[in-house]
XYZ file of C-alpha atoms in Angstrom:
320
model
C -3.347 -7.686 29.014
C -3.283 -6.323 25.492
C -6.278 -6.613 23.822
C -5.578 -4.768 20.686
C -6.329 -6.700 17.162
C -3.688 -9.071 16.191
C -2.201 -8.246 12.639
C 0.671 -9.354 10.672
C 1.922 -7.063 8.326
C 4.369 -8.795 5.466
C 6.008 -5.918 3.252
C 9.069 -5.774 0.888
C 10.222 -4.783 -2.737
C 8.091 -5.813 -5.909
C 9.060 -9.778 -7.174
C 10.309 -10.343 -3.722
C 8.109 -13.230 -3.303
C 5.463 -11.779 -0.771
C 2.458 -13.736 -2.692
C 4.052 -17.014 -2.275
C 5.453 -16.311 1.375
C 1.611 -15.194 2.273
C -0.056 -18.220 1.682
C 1.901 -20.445 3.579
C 1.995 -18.059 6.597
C -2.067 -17.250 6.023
C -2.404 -21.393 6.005
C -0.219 -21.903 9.053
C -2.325 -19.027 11.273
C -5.669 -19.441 10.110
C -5.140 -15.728 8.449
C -7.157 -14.172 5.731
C -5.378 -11.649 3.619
C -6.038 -8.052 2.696
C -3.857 -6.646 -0.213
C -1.876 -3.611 0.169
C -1.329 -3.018 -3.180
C -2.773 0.151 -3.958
C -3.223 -0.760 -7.802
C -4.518 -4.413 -7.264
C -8.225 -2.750 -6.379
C -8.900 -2.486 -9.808
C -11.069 -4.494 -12.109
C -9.211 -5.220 -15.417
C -5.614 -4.612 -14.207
C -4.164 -8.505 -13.386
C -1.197 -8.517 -15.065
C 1.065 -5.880 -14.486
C -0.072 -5.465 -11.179
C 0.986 -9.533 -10.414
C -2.518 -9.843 -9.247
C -3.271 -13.094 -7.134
C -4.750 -15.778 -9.315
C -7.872 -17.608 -8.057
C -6.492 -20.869 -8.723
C -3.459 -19.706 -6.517
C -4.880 -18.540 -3.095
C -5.520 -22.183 -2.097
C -8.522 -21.112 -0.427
C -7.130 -18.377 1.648
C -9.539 -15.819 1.664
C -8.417 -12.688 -0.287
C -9.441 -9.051 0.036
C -9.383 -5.536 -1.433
C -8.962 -6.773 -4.472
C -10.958 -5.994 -7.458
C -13.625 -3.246 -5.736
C -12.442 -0.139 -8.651
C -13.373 0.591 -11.882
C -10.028 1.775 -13.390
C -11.254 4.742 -13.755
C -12.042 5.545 -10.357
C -9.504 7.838 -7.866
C -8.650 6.312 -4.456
C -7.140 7.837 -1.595
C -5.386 6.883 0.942
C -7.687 7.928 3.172
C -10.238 5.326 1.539
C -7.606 2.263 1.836
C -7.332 2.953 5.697
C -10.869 3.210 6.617
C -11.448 -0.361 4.380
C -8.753 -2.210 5.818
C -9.541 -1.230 9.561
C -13.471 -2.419 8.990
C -11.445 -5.633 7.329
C -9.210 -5.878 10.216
C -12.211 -5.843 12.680
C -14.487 -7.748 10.568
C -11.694 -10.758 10.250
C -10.847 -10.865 13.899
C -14.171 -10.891 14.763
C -14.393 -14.144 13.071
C -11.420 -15.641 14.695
C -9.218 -15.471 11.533
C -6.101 -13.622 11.679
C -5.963 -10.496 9.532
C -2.540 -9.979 7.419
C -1.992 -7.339 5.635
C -0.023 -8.142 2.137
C 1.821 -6.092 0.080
C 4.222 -3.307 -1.178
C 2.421 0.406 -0.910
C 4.126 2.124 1.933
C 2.379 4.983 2.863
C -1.625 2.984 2.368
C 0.014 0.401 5.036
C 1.475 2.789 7.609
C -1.899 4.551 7.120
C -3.250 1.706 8.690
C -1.234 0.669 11.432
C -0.454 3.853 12.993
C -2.130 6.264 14.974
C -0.885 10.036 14.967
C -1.430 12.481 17.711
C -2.565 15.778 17.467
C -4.153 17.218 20.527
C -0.996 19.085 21.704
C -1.096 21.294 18.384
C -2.960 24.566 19.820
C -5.901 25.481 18.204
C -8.484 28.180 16.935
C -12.003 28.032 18.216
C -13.066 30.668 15.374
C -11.355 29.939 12.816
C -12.715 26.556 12.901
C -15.951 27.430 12.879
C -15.376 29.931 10.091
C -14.149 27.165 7.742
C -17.115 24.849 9.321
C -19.516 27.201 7.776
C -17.166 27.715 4.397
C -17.508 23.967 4.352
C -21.532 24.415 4.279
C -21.269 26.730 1.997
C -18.860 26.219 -0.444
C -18.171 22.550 -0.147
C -15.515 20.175 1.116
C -13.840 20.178 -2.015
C -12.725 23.771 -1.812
C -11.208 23.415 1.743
C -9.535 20.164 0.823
C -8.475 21.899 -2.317
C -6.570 25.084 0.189
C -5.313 21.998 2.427
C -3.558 20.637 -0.901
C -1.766 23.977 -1.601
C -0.276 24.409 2.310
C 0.048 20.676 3.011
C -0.194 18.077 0.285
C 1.231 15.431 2.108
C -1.247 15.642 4.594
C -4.300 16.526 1.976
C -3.574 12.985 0.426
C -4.060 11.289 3.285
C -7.464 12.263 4.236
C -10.736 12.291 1.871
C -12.456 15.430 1.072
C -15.316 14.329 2.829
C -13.182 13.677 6.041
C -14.419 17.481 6.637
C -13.182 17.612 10.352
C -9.716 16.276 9.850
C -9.398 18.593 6.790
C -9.962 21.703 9.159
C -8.032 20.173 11.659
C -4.927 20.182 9.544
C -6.220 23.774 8.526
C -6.217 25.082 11.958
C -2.861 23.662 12.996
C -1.139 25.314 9.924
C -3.368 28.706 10.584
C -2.075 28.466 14.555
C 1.481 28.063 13.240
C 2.666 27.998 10.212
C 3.828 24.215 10.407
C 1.889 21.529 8.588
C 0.111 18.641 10.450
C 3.298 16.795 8.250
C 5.665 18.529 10.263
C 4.028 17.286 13.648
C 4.056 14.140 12.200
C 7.702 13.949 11.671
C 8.604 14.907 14.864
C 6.357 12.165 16.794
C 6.663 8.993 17.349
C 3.484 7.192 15.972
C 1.518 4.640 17.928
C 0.883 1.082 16.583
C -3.000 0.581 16.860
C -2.622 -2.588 16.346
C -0.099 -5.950 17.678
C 1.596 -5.872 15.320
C 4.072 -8.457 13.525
C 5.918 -6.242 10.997
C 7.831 -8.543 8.051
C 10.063 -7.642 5.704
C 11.415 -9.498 2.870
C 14.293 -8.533 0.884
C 16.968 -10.390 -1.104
C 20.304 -9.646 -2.556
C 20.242 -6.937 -5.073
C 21.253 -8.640 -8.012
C 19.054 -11.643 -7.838
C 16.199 -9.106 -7.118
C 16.541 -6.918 -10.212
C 16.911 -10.384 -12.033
C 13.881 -11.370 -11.108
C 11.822 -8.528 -11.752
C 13.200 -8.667 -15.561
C 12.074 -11.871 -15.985
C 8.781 -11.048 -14.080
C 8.098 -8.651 -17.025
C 8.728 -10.987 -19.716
C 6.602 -13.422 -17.874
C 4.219 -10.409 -17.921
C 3.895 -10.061 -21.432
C 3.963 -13.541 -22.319
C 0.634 -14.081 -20.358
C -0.870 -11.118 -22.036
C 0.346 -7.819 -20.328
C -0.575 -5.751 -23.969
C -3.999 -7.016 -25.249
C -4.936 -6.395 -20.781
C -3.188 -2.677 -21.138
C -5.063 -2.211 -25.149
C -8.172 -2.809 -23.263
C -8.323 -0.154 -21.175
C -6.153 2.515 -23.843
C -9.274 1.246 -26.687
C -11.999 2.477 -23.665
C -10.229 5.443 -24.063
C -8.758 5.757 -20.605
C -5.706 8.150 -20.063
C -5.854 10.821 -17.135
C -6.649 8.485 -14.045
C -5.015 7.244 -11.319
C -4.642 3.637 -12.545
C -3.300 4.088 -15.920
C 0.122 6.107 -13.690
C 1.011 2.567 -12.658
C 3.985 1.017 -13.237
C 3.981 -1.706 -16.338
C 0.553 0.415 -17.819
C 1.861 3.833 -18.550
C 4.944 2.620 -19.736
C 2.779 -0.212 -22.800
C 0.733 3.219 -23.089
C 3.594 4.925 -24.750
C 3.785 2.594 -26.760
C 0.176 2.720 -28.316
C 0.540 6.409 -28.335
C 3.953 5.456 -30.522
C 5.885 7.177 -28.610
C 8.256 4.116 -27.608
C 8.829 1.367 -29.851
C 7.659 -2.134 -28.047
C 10.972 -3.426 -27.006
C 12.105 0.360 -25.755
C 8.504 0.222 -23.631
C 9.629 -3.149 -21.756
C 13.203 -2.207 -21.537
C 11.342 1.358 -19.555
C 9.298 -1.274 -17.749
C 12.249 -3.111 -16.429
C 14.343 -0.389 -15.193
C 10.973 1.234 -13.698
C 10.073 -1.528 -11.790
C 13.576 -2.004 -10.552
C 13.369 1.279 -9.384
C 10.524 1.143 -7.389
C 12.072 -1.459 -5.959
C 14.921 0.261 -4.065
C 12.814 2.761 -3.326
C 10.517 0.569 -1.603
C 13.052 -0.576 0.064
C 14.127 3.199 1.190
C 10.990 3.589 2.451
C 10.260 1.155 4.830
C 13.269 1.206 6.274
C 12.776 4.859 6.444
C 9.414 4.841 7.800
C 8.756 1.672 9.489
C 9.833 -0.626 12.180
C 10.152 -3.540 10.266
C 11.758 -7.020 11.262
C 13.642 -7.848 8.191
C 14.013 -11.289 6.708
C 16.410 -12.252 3.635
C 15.011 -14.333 1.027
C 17.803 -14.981 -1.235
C 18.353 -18.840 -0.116
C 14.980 -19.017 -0.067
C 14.347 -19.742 -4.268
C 14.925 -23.333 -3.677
C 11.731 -25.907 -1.526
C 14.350 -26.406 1.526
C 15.531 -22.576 1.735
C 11.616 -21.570 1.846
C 10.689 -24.012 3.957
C 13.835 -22.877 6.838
C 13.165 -19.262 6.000
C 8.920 -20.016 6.476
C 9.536 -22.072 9.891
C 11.922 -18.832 10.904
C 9.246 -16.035 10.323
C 6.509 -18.562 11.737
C 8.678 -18.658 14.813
C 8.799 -14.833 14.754
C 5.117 -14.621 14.813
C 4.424 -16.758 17.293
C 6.545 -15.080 19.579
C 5.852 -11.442 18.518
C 1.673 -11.864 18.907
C 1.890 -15.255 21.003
C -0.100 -17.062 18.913
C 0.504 -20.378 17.984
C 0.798 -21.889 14.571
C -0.747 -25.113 12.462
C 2.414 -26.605 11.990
């Protein structure tokens, strides 16, 4: 019997209607959701990242969202450890655990489980950098991981000392990265695991992420972004988000207003296809169309379908 956590996973492309689509399911399974929106953790930034309203979660209990000061980094490496206490903490209650949202890499993070012990290793070369580690501090190590293998160096936190070595060993041993390993494996799910997609017919996607944006700044998308440019922030991770950095340029003046949303549009829509790319890249996702699905009865068929999915895929059963 498998007695792995039970966690539903719903992904897909910004303006896809994931919020909406969340609620029902979280309402149907007794779930509680956990964002995985790597931007929705900060305080301040509701707007352009289509934050969750209170008034909207219907009492589903949200989480991981609003725990950063803008101004504070966050790693990937922070996101997983969170969400796997979360996971454990919500099951442990009974509830169902679903993870919500449209940040790739912070979600597979999560889910999956690489492999390493058949990468040969260095007894004294690890304890050589165990000692630099002492000495110097984790930064600098993390810092020489960076240079040989970014990918892998922004996955795990500078503190993570013993995975940083780790990854420093296996390229010191051979000259690959721990990334390379990772390509050539195929990753265990820690979890069961209901992976759902959403995605919708091009067209009617990119429409509604245009008029997502003018929604955006008719609720107040430039006095949120003026708050943070007035408290003077500019170099951190939050401000690189899509639908801030673009309303930057245009306090700096280097956009007029209307040339700043039209950037906003065709930047969001952007993301979108690559999100797209990348979970069907990275992922094994069960994918679910949602173009029928703007109307009450095209929802309602497309929610009963992915219910039915869930059931079967973690044999629970729902509300309905």
């Amino acid at each position: 019997m498998d007695k792995r956590e039970k966690v539903v996973v719903l992904i897909g492309p910004t303006a896809v209607g994931k919020t909406k689509l969340s609620i029902e399911l979280a309402k149907r399974f007794n779930g509680e959701i956990i964002s995985g929106d790597s931007m929705q953790i900060y305080k301040g930034m509701d707007i352009g990242t289509a934050k969750i309203k209170p008034s909207e979660m219907e009492g589903i209990p949200h989480h991981l969202i609003d725990i950063k000061k803008p101004e504070e980094p966050f790693s990937v490496a922070e996101f997983q450890e969170l969400v796997r206490l979360k996971i454990a903490e919500i099951s442990q209650r009974g509830k169902l655990p679903m993870i919500v949202g449209g940040t790739g890499l912070y979600i597979q993070s999560v889910i999956y489980d690489y492999q390493f012990s058949d990468a040969p290793s260095d007894e004294r070369f690890r304890v050589i950098l165990e000692k630099r580690a002492e000495a110097e501090g984790n930064e600098k190590l993390h810092q020489e991981l960076m240079e040989v293998d970014p990918e892998s160096a922004k996955k795990i936190h500078p503190n993570n000392v013993r995975r940083v070595i780790r990854a420093l060993e296996v390229y010191h041993c051979t000259g690959k990265t721990v990334s390379d390993y990772q390509e050539k494996q195929q990753p265990e799910l820690i979890y069961q695991t209901a992976i759902i997609g959403l995605t919708m017919q091009r067209d009617i996607l990119y429409d509604r992420i245009n008029k997502r944006v003018d929604l955006m700044v008719r609720d107040g998308l430039l006095p949120e972004v003026e708050n943070l440019y007035m408290q003077g922030l500019k170099d951190c991770q939050s401000i690189q988000a899509i639908g801030y950095k673009e309303i930057y340029e245009y306090f700096q003046e280097h956009l007029t207003l209307e040339e700043a949303i039209i950037q906003l549009k065709q930047n969001s829509r952007r993301y979108a296809k690559r999100q797209l790319t990348w979970f069907r890249n990275k992922m094994n996702v069960n994918w679910f169309d949602m173009t029928d699905a703007v109307n009450l009865e095209g929802f309602e068929k497309k929610l009963d379908e992915i219910s039915t999915h869930i059931e079967g895929k973690l044999q629970l059963k729902s509300n309905t």
